[in-house]
PDB file of C-alpha atoms in Angstrom:
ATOM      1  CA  UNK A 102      17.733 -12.154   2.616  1.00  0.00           C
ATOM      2  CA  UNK A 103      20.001 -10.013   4.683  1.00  0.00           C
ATOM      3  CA  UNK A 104      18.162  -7.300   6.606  1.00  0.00           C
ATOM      4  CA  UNK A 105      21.044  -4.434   4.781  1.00  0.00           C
ATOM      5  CA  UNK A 106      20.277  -5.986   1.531  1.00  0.00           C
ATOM      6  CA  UNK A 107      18.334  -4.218  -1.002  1.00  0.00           C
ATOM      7  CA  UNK A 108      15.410  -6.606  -2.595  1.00  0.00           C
ATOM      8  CA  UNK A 109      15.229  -6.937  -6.156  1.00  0.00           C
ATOM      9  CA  UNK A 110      11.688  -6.554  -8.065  1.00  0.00           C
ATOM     10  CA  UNK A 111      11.938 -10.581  -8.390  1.00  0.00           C
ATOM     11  CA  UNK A 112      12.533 -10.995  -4.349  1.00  0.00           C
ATOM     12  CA  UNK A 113       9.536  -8.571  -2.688  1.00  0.00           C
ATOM     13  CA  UNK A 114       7.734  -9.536   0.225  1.00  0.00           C
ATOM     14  CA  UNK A 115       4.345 -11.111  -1.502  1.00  0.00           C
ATOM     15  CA  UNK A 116       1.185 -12.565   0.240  1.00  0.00           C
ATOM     16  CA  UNK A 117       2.322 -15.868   0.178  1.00  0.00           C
ATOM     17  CA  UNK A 118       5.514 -15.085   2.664  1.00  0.00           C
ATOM     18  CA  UNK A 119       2.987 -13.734   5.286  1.00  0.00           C
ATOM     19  CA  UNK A 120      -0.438 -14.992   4.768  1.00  0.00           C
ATOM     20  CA  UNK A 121      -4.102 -13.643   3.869  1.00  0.00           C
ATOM     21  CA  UNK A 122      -5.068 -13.802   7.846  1.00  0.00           C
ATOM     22  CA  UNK A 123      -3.103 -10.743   9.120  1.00  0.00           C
ATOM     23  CA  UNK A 124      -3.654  -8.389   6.032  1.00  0.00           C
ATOM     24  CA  UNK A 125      -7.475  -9.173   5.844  1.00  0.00           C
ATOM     25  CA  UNK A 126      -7.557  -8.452   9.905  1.00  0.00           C
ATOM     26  CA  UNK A 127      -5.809  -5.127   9.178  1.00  0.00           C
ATOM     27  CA  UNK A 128      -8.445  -4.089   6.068  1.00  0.00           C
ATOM     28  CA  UNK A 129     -10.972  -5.283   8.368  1.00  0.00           C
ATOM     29  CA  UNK A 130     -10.573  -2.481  10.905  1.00  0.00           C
ATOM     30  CA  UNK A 131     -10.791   0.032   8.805  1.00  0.00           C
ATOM     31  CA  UNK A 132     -13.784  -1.437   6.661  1.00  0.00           C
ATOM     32  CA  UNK A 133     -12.543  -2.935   3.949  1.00  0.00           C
ATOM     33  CA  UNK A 134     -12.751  -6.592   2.491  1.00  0.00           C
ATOM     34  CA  UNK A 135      -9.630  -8.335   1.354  1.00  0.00           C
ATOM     35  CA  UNK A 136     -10.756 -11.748  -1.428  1.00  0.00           C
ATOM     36  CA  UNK A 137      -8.203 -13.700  -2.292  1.00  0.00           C
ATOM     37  CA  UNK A 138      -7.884 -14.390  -6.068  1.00  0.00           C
ATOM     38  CA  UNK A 139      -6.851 -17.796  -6.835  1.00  0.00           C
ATOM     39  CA  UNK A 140      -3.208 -18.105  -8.528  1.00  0.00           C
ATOM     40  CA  UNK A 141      -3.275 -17.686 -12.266  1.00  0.00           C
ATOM     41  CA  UNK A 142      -6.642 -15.713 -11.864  1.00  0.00           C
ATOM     42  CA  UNK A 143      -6.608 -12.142 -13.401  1.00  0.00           C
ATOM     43  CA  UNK A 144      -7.306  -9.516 -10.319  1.00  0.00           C
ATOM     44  CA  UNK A 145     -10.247  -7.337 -10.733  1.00  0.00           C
ATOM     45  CA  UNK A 146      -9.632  -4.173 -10.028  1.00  0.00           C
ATOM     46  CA  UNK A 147      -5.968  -4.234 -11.049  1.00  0.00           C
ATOM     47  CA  UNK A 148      -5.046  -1.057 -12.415  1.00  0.00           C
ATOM     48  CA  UNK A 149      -1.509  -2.217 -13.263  1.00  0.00           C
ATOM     49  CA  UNK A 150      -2.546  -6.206 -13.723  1.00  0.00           C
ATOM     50  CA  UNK A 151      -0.155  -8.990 -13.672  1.00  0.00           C
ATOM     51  CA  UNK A 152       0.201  -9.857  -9.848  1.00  0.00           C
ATOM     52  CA  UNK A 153      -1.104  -5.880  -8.435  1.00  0.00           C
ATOM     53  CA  UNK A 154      -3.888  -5.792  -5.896  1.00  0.00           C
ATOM     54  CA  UNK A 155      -7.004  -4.248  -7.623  1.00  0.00           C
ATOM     55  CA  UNK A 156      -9.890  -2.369  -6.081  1.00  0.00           C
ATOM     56  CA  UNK A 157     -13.295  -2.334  -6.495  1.00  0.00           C
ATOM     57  CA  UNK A 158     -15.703  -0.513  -3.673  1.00  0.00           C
ATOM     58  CA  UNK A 159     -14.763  -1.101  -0.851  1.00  0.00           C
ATOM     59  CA  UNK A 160     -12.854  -4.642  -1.733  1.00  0.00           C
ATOM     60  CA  UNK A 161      -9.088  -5.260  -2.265  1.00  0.00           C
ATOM     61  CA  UNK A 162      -8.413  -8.276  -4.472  1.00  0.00           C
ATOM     62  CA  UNK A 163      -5.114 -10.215  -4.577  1.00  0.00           C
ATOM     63  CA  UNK A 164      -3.316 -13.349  -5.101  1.00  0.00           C
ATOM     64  CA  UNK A 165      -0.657 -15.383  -3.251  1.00  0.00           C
ATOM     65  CA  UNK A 166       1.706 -13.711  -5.636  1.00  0.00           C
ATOM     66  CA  UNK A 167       0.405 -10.210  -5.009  1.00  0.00           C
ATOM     67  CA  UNK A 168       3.227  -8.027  -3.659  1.00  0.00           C
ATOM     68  CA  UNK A 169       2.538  -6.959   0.046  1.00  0.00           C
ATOM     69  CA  UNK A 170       3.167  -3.285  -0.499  1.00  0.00           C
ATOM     70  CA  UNK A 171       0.750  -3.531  -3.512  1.00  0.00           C
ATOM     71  CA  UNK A 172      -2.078  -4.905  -1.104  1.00  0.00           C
ATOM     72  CA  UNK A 173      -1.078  -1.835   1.105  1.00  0.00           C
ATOM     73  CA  UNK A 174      -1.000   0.949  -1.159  1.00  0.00           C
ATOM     74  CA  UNK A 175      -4.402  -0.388  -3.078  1.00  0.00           C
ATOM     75  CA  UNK A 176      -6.177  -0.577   0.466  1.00  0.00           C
ATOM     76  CA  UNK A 177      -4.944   2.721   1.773  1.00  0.00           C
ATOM     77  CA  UNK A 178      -6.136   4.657  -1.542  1.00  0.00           C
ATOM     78  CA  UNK A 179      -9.302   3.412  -0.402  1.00  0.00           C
ATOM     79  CA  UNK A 180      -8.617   4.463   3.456  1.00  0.00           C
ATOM     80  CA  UNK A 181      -8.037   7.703   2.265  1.00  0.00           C
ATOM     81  CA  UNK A 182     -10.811   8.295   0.834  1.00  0.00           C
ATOM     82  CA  UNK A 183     -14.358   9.421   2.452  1.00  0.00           C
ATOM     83  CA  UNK A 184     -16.481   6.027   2.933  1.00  0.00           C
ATOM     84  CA  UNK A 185     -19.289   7.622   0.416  1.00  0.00           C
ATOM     85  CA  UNK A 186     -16.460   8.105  -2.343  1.00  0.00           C
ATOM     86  CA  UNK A 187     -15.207   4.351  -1.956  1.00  0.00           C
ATOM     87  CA  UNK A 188     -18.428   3.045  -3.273  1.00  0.00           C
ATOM     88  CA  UNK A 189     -17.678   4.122  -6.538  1.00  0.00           C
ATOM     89  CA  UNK A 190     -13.973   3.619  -6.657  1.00  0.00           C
ATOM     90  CA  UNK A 191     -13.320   0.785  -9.414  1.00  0.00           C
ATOM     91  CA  UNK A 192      -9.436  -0.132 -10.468  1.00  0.00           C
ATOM     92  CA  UNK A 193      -8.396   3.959  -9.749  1.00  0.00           C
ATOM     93  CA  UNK A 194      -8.881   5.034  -6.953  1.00  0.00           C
ATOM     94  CA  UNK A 195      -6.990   8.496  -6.649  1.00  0.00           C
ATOM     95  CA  UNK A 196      -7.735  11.619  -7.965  1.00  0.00           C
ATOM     96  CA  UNK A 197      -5.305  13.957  -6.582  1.00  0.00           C
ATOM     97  CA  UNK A 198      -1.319  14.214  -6.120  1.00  0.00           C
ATOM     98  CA  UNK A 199      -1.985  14.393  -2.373  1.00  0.00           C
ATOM     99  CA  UNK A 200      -4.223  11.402  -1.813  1.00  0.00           C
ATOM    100  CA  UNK A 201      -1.156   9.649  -3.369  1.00  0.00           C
ATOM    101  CA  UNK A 202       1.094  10.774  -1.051  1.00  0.00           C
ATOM    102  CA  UNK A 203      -1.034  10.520   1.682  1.00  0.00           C
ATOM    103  CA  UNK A 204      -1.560   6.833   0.401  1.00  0.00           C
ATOM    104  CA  UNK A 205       2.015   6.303   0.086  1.00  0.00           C
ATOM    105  CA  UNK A 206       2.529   7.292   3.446  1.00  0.00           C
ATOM    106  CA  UNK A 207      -0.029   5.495   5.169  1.00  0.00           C
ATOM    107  CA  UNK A 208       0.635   2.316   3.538  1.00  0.00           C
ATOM    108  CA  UNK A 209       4.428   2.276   5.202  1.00  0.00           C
ATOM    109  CA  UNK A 210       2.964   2.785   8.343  1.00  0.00           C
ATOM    110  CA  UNK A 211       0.283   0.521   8.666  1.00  0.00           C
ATOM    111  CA  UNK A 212       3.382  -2.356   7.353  1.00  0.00           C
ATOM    112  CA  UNK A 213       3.731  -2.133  11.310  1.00  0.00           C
ATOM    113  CA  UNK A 214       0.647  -3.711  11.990  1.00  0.00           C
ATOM    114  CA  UNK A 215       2.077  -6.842   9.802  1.00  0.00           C
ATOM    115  CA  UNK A 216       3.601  -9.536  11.253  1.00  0.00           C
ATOM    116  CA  UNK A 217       7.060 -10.039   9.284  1.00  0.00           C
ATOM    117  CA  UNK A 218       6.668  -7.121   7.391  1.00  0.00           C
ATOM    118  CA  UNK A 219       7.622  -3.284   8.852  1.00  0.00           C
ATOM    119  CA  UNK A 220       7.804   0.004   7.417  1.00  0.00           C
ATOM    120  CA  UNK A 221      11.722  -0.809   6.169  1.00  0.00           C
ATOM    121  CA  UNK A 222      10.674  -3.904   4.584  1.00  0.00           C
ATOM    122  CA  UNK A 223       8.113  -2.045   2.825  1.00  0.00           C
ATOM    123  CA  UNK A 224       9.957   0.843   1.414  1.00  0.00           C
ATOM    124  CA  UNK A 225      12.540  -1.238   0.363  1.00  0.00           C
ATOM    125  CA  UNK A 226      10.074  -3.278  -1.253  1.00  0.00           C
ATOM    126  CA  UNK A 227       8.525  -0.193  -2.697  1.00  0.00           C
ATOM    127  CA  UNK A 228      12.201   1.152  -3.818  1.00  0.00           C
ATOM    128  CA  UNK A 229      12.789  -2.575  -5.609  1.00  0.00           C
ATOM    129  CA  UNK A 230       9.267  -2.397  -7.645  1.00  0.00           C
ATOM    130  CA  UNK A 231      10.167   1.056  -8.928  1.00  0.00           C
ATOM    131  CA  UNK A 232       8.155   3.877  -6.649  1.00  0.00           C
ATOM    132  CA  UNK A 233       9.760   7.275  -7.418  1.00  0.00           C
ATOM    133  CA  UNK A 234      10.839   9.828  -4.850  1.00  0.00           C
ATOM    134  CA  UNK A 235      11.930  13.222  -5.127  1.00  0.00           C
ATOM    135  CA  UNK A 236      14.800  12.481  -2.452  1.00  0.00           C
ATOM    136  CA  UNK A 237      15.665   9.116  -4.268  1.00  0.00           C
ATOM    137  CA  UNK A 238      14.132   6.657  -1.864  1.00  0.00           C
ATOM    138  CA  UNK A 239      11.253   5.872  -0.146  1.00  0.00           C
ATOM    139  CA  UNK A 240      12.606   5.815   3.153  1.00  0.00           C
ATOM    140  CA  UNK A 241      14.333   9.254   2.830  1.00  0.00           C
ATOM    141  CA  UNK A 242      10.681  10.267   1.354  1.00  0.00           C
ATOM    142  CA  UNK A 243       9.014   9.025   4.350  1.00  0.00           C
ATOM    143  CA  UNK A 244      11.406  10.707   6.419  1.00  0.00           C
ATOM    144  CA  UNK A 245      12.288  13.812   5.262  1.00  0.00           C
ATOM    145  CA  UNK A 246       9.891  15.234   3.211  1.00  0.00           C
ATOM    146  CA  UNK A 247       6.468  13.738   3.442  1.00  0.00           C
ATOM    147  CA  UNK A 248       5.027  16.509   5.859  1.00  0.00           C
ATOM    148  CA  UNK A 249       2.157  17.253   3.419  1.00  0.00           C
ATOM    149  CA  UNK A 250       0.971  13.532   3.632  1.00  0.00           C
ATOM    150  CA  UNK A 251       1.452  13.727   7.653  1.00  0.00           C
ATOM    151  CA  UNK A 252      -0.846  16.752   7.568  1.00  0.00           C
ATOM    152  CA  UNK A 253      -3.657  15.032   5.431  1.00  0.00           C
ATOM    153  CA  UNK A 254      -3.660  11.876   7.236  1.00  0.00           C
ATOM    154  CA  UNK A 255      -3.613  13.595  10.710  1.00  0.00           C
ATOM    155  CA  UNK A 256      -6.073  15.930   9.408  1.00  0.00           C
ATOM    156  CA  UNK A 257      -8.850  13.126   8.624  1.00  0.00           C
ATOM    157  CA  UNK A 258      -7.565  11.054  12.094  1.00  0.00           C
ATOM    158  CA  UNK A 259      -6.146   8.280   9.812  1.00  0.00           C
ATOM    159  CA  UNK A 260      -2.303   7.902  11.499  1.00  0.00           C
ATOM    160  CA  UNK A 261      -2.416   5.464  14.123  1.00  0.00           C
ATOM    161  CA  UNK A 262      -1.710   6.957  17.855  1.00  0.00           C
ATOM    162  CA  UNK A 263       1.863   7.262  18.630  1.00  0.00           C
ATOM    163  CA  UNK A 264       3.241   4.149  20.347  1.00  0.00           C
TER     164      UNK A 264
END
């Protein structure tokens, strides 16, 4: 796909395209378990079902056809939270409009740390699979009006050090 083309729902960056080794590295760091699901498997822990990541303590579940900013934003809702509170997360995880956002947010930057992947692969992704935006995008989200999210990720030490 062309890097100025817009993906379509059908064409999103899944687990397959990159792998289960990088993603389960990244959860790993911040103390979470990635297990892969085999294909045709329902995920536990899927709040939406069909191919979504699912949660369940401190545990991401997902299949080869498990969209990549779906394995994101499931882990980071449990990032976000305090390690005590992730015990007891099972399928939803947030409670708040502002762990959402911050959620949102951190799961765009920590595409980065993906090989293949970035944060404009991911909000394009995350544009394609139907993520609403007050400013109409993601990207212009991310951008322009997600200082709230900055503020309660930098608060808790959760946004990586400038590069």
């Amino acid at each position: 796909m062309p890097t100025d083309a817009v993906p379509t729902r059908a064409d999103v960056l899944r687990l397959a395209d990159i792998g289960f080794d990088a993603p389960a590295a990244l959860l790993a760091r911040h103390g979470l378990a990635l297990v892969r699901v085999p294909d045709g498997v329902p995920i536990p822990g899927s709040y939406w079902g069909e191919c979504e990541a699912g949660v369940i303590g401190p545990t991401v579940y997902a299949r080869a056809d498990t969209p990549v900013h779906s394995l994101l934003h499931e882990a980071c809702h449990l990032i976000v939270l305090p390690p005590e509170r992730r015990a007891a997360v099972h399928t939803d995880a947030s409670d708040s409009i502002e762990e959402e956002d911050a959620t949102c947010y951190l799961q765009i930057v920590l595409a980065d740390a993906l090989p293949g992947v970035g944060r404009l692969r991911v909000m394009a992704d995350m544009d394609a699979w139907g993520y609403s935006f007050r400013l109409g995008s993601a990207r212009a989200w991310f951008e322009r009006d997600a200082e709230d999210a900055r503020a309660f990720l930098a608060a808790r030490g959760l946004l990586p050090a400038p590069a």
